[in-house]
Amino acid sequence: MSNTFNPYDNYLEVMERAAKMLGLAPNDYVALKQPERELKVSVPVEMDDGRIQVFEGYRVQHSSSRGPCKGGLRYHQDVNIDEVKALAAWMSLKCAVVNIPYGGGKGAVKVDPSKLSVHELKNLTRRYTAMILPLIGPERDIPAPDVGTNAEVMGWIMDTYSMFMGYTVPGIVTGKPLDIGGSLGRREATGRGVMFVVREYLHRKGIPMIGTRVAVQGMGNVGGTAAQLLSNEGCRIVAASDVSGGLYNPKGLKISEIVAHLSTRGNKLSDFEQAGAKHITNEELLACDTDILLPAALENQITAQNAAKIKASIIVEGANGPTTAEADAILEQMGKKVVPDVLANAGGVVVSYFEWVQNIQSLMWDEEEINRNLEKIMIRAFNEVWEATTSHDTTMRMGAYMVAIGRITKAKKIRGVFP
Ligand code: NAD
């Protein structure tokens, strides 16, 4: 599905509604309506066949009021500046929801990484890093993986930045390989956070995890890990998909087999068969018979066109911005409950924060400590969002936005407007 909606308009609409619900004056939140900085770069790369190809890239810093900007780097052929601006703004909110000392940023390059050789991707990453160098740094803006990038790409960024500085700077990126300062538990952190949030939500509603049916759109880092961990906790994963399509089995899919198949670069779900499972489209997955729908692919997947077809009563947003504002209103009218992205997928940035703290202190935590601290922060954030939601008798999205905007505007007020 293409991005026919502007996700930045989506952010603005919800942010303004939450600010008004909090009783804020326009002066309190006017600065949140646009990013602090936007950098557009044209990145030349010498391709393997000798051609020079120029890729468009961006780095956007939405807010640094609560700390350095933090946010992933996306490689995708359809990215545009409005998407990057929205993703950066959502990072400001997410870091505030989980109360870690960061603002929000995001970067992207308009490229289909599957079409580039490893050598070309490495050169693209190094040149892009050099071109956004004036903005980034462990105290300024710290990239991390997102769609289309991974630990290997973060390693190239870390090395490039370090070469410019003349010494090794592990804290410049998070989500790095373990051998160069990455953190245990980072790769699984977003999916693990999703699992904690699902567990807390079901607990509040008195629904047992065992047997609860889940459909996962996008079996990548977030969706694949969440599916595996939810399945370990007794949930029945009835549907799972990637960009090529999905599989459906009302009795439950064997998730380990699917994750193992997709772990090989180039493998797709459309090539995979499992006894009892039938192939479905991504549209069919969104409308399938399930208790929980977990969109974990891209933004703008649940729209005014398909929202009314959703059978799941709970939607947990593993992806950033998977629901358009129009679709959100339809879901609310239908009595569906949405656990919003800025809470549901915040586990990744929480462990990124742990990674950065370890890098700065030159310390290494064990995995148990990381997972325990992640769980503590996710439960605390869930409870705070729940409290804001119930006390204002609103949706969890509004509850989360109110928690976040309350914190960011408070920081802004304390700091004042320079000069
Ligand atoms: P990924 O690249 O590892 O996986 C994306 C998955 O979505 C893949 O399975 C891909 O095949 C599938 N997909 C892509 N386009 C699709 C489409 N049109 N329809 C159905 N499936 C499609 O990416 P990821 O890191 O898992 O990120 C997924 C989402 O989660 C993104 O919105 C990202 O911003 C968000 N997120 C990621 C992290 C993180 O730590 N990786 C943290 C927070 C939020």
JSON list of N, CA and C in Angstrom, two decimals, residues 39 42 78 83 90 112 142 161 164 196 223 231 254 276 298 300 302 319 361 363 366-367 374 378 408 410 417:
[
{"chain": "A", "resi": 39, "resn": "LEU", "atom": "N", "xyz": [17.67, 18.51, 7.49]},
{"chain": "A", "resi": 39, "resn": "LEU", "atom": "CA", "xyz": [18.80, 18.55, 6.55]},
{"chain": "A", "resi": 39, "resn": "LEU", "atom": "C", "xyz": [18.50, 17.60, 5.40]},
{"chain": "A", "resi": 42, "resn": "SER", "atom": "N", "xyz": [22.24, 15.10, -0.86]},
{"chain": "A", "resi": 42, "resn": "SER", "atom": "CA", "xyz": [22.29, 14.31, -2.10]},
{"chain": "A", "resi": 42, "resn": "SER", "atom": "C", "xyz": [23.55, 13.48, -2.02]},
{"chain": "A", "resi": 78, "resn": "ASP", "atom": "N", "xyz": [10.41, 4.55, -0.98]},
{"chain": "A", "resi": 78, "resn": "ASP", "atom": "CA", "xyz": [9.28, 5.50, -1.00]},
{"chain": "A", "resi": 78, "resn": "ASP", "atom": "C", "xyz": [9.36, 6.60, 0.05]},
{"chain": "A", "resi": 83, "resn": "GLU", "atom": "N", "xyz": [7.28, 12.03, 5.79]},
{"chain": "A", "resi": 83, "resn": "GLU", "atom": "CA", "xyz": [7.35, 10.79, 6.56]},
{"chain": "A", "resi": 83, "resn": "GLU", "atom": "C", "xyz": [8.47, 10.89, 7.60]},
{"chain": "A", "resi": 90, "resn": "TRP", "atom": "N", "xyz": [7.32, 11.57, 16.27]},
{"chain": "A", "resi": 90, "resn": "TRP", "atom": "CA", "xyz": [6.86, 10.43, 17.08]},
{"chain": "A", "resi": 90, "resn": "TRP", "atom": "C", "xyz": [7.98, 9.97, 18.03]},
{"chain": "A", "resi": 112, "resn": "ASP", "atom": "N", "xyz": [16.10, 1.41, -2.31]},
{"chain": "A", "resi": 112, "resn": "ASP", "atom": "CA", "xyz": [15.66, 0.05, -2.00]},
{"chain": "A", "resi": 112, "resn": "ASP", "atom": "C", "xyz": [16.94, -0.75, -1.71]},
{"chain": "A", "resi": 142, "resn": "ILE", "atom": "N", "xyz": [21.57, 10.75, 17.88]},
{"chain": "A", "resi": 142, "resn": "ILE", "atom": "CA", "xyz": [22.12, 9.39, 17.87]},
{"chain": "A", "resi": 142, "resn": "ILE", "atom": "C", "xyz": [21.24, 8.47, 17.02]},
{"chain": "A", "resi": 161, "resn": "TYR", "atom": "N", "xyz": [32.04, 7.81, 11.57]},
{"chain": "A", "resi": 161, "resn": "TYR", "atom": "CA", "xyz": [32.08, 8.94, 12.51]},
{"chain": "A", "resi": 161, "resn": "TYR", "atom": "C", "xyz": [33.41, 8.92, 13.28]},
{"chain": "A", "resi": 164, "resn": "PHE", "atom": "N", "xyz": [36.36, 10.27, 11.34]},
{"chain": "A", "resi": 164, "resn": "PHE", "atom": "CA", "xyz": [36.39, 11.74, 11.29]},
{"chain": "A", "resi": 164, "resn": "PHE", "atom": "C", "xyz": [36.88, 12.34, 12.61]},
{"chain": "A", "resi": 196, "resn": "PHE", "atom": "N", "xyz": [5.51, -7.13, 26.37]},
{"chain": "A", "resi": 196, "resn": "PHE", "atom": "CA", "xyz": [5.18, -6.63, 27.72]},
{"chain": "A", "resi": 196, "resn": "PHE", "atom": "C", "xyz": [3.88, -5.82, 27.70]},
{"chain": "A", "resi": 223, "resn": "GLY", "atom": "N", "xyz": [8.00, -7.33, 14.28]},
{"chain": "A", "resi": 223, "resn": "GLY", "atom": "CA", "xyz": [6.91, -8.31, 14.21]},
{"chain": "A", "resi": 223, "resn": "GLY", "atom": "C", "xyz": [7.39, -9.73, 14.47]},
{"chain": "A", "resi": 231, "resn": "SER", "atom": "N", "xyz": [4.13, -15.95, 21.24]},
{"chain": "A", "resi": 231, "resn": "SER", "atom": "CA", "xyz": [3.86, -17.37, 21.10]},
{"chain": "A", "resi": 231, "resn": "SER", "atom": "C", "xyz": [4.45, -18.14, 22.29]},
{"chain": "A", "resi": 254, "resn": "LYS", "atom": "N", "xyz": [3.24, -22.18, 13.24]},
{"chain": "A", "resi": 254, "resn": "LYS", "atom": "CA", "xyz": [4.49, -22.54, 13.94]},
{"chain": "A", "resi": 254, "resn": "LYS", "atom": "C", "xyz": [5.48, -21.40, 13.67]},
{"chain": "A", "resi": 276, "resn": "GLY", "atom": "N", "xyz": [-1.40, -26.99, 7.22]},
{"chain": "A", "resi": 276, "resn": "GLY", "atom": "CA", "xyz": [-2.56, -26.37, 7.87]},
{"chain": "A", "resi": 276, "resn": "GLY", "atom": "C", "xyz": [-2.67, -24.87, 7.61]},
{"chain": "A", "resi": 298, "resn": "LEU", "atom": "N", "xyz": [4.71, -0.94, 8.11]},
{"chain": "A", "resi": 298, "resn": "LEU", "atom": "CA", "xyz": [4.96, 0.48, 7.79]},
{"chain": "A", "resi": 298, "resn": "LEU", "atom": "C", "xyz": [3.77, 1.32, 8.24]},
{"chain": "A", "resi": 300, "resn": "ASN", "atom": "N", "xyz": [0.46, 3.98, 7.71]},
{"chain": "A", "resi": 300, "resn": "ASN", "atom": "CA", "xyz": [-0.71, 4.09, 6.82]},
{"chain": "A", "resi": 300, "resn": "ASN", "atom": "C", "xyz": [-1.21, 2.75, 6.28]},
{"chain": "A", "resi": 302, "resn": "ILE", "atom": "N", "xyz": [-3.66, 0.87, 8.12]},
{"chain": "A", "resi": 302, "resn": "ILE", "atom": "CA", "xyz": [-5.08, 0.83, 8.50]},
{"chain": "A", "resi": 302, "resn": "ILE", "atom": "C", "xyz": [-5.66, 2.19, 8.14]},
{"chain": "A", "resi": 319, "resn": "ALA", "atom": "N", "xyz": [4.33, -1.11, 14.48]},
{"chain": "A", "resi": 319, "resn": "ALA", "atom": "CA", "xyz": [4.93, -0.15, 13.53]},
{"chain": "A", "resi": 319, "resn": "ALA", "atom": "C", "xyz": [4.70, 1.27, 14.01]},
{"chain": "A", "resi": 361, "resn": "GLN", "atom": "N", "xyz": [29.61, 5.18, 29.71]},
{"chain": "A", "resi": 361, "resn": "GLN", "atom": "CA", "xyz": [30.27, 4.81, 30.98]},
{"chain": "A", "resi": 361, "resn": "GLN", "atom": "C", "xyz": [31.33, 3.72, 30.79]},
{"chain": "A", "resi": 363, "resn": "LEU", "atom": "N", "xyz": [30.81, 0.62, 30.35]},
{"chain": "A", "resi": 363, "resn": "LEU", "atom": "CA", "xyz": [30.36, -0.50, 31.18]},
{"chain": "A", "resi": 363, "resn": "LEU", "atom": "C", "xyz": [29.60, -1.48, 30.30]},
{"chain": "A", "resi": 366, "resn": "ASP", "atom": "N", "xyz": [24.66, -7.23, 31.82]},
{"chain": "A", "resi": 366, "resn": "ASP", "atom": "CA", "xyz": [24.28, -8.54, 31.27]},
{"chain": "A", "resi": 366, "resn": "ASP", "atom": "C", "xyz": [22.82, -8.47, 30.77]},
{"chain": "A", "resi": 367, "resn": "GLU", "atom": "N", "xyz": [22.45, -9.50, 30.00]},
{"chain": "A", "resi": 367, "resn": "GLU", "atom": "CA", "xyz": [21.16, -9.47, 29.32]},
{"chain": "A", "resi": 367, "resn": "GLU", "atom": "C", "xyz": [19.99, -9.48, 30.31]},
{"chain": "A", "resi": 374, "resn": "LEU", "atom": "N", "xyz": [14.20, -3.07, 31.14]},
{"chain": "A", "resi": 374, "resn": "LEU", "atom": "CA", "xyz": [13.25, -2.78, 30.06]},
{"chain": "A", "resi": 374, "resn": "LEU", "atom": "C", "xyz": [11.82, -3.04, 30.55]},
{"chain": "A", "resi": 378, "resn": "MET", "atom": "N", "xyz": [8.81, -0.32, 30.75]},
{"chain": "A", "resi": 378, "resn": "MET", "atom": "CA", "xyz": [7.60, -0.51, 29.93]},
{"chain": "A", "resi": 378, "resn": "MET", "atom": "C", "xyz": [6.35, -0.58, 30.81]},
{"chain": "A", "resi": 408, "resn": "ILE", "atom": "N", "xyz": [7.17, 17.15, 27.56]},
{"chain": "A", "resi": 408, "resn": "ILE", "atom": "CA", "xyz": [8.01, 17.97, 26.66]},
{"chain": "A", "resi": 408, "resn": "ILE", "atom": "C", "xyz": [7.73, 19.46, 26.89]},
{"chain": "A", "resi": 410, "resn": "LYS", "atom": "N", "xyz": [6.66, 20.83, 29.56]},
{"chain": "A", "resi": 410, "resn": "LYS", "atom": "CA", "xyz": [7.19, 21.22, 30.88]},
{"chain": "A", "resi": 410, "resn": "LYS", "atom": "C", "xyz": [8.69, 21.53, 30.75]},
{"chain": "A", "resi": 417, "resn": "VAL", "atom": "N", "xyz": [12.60, 30.33, 26.30]},
{"chain": "A", "resi": 417, "resn": "VAL", "atom": "CA", "xyz": [12.92, 30.53, 24.88]},
{"chain": "A", "resi": 417, "resn": "VAL", "atom": "C", "xyz": [14.21, 31.33, 24.77]}
]
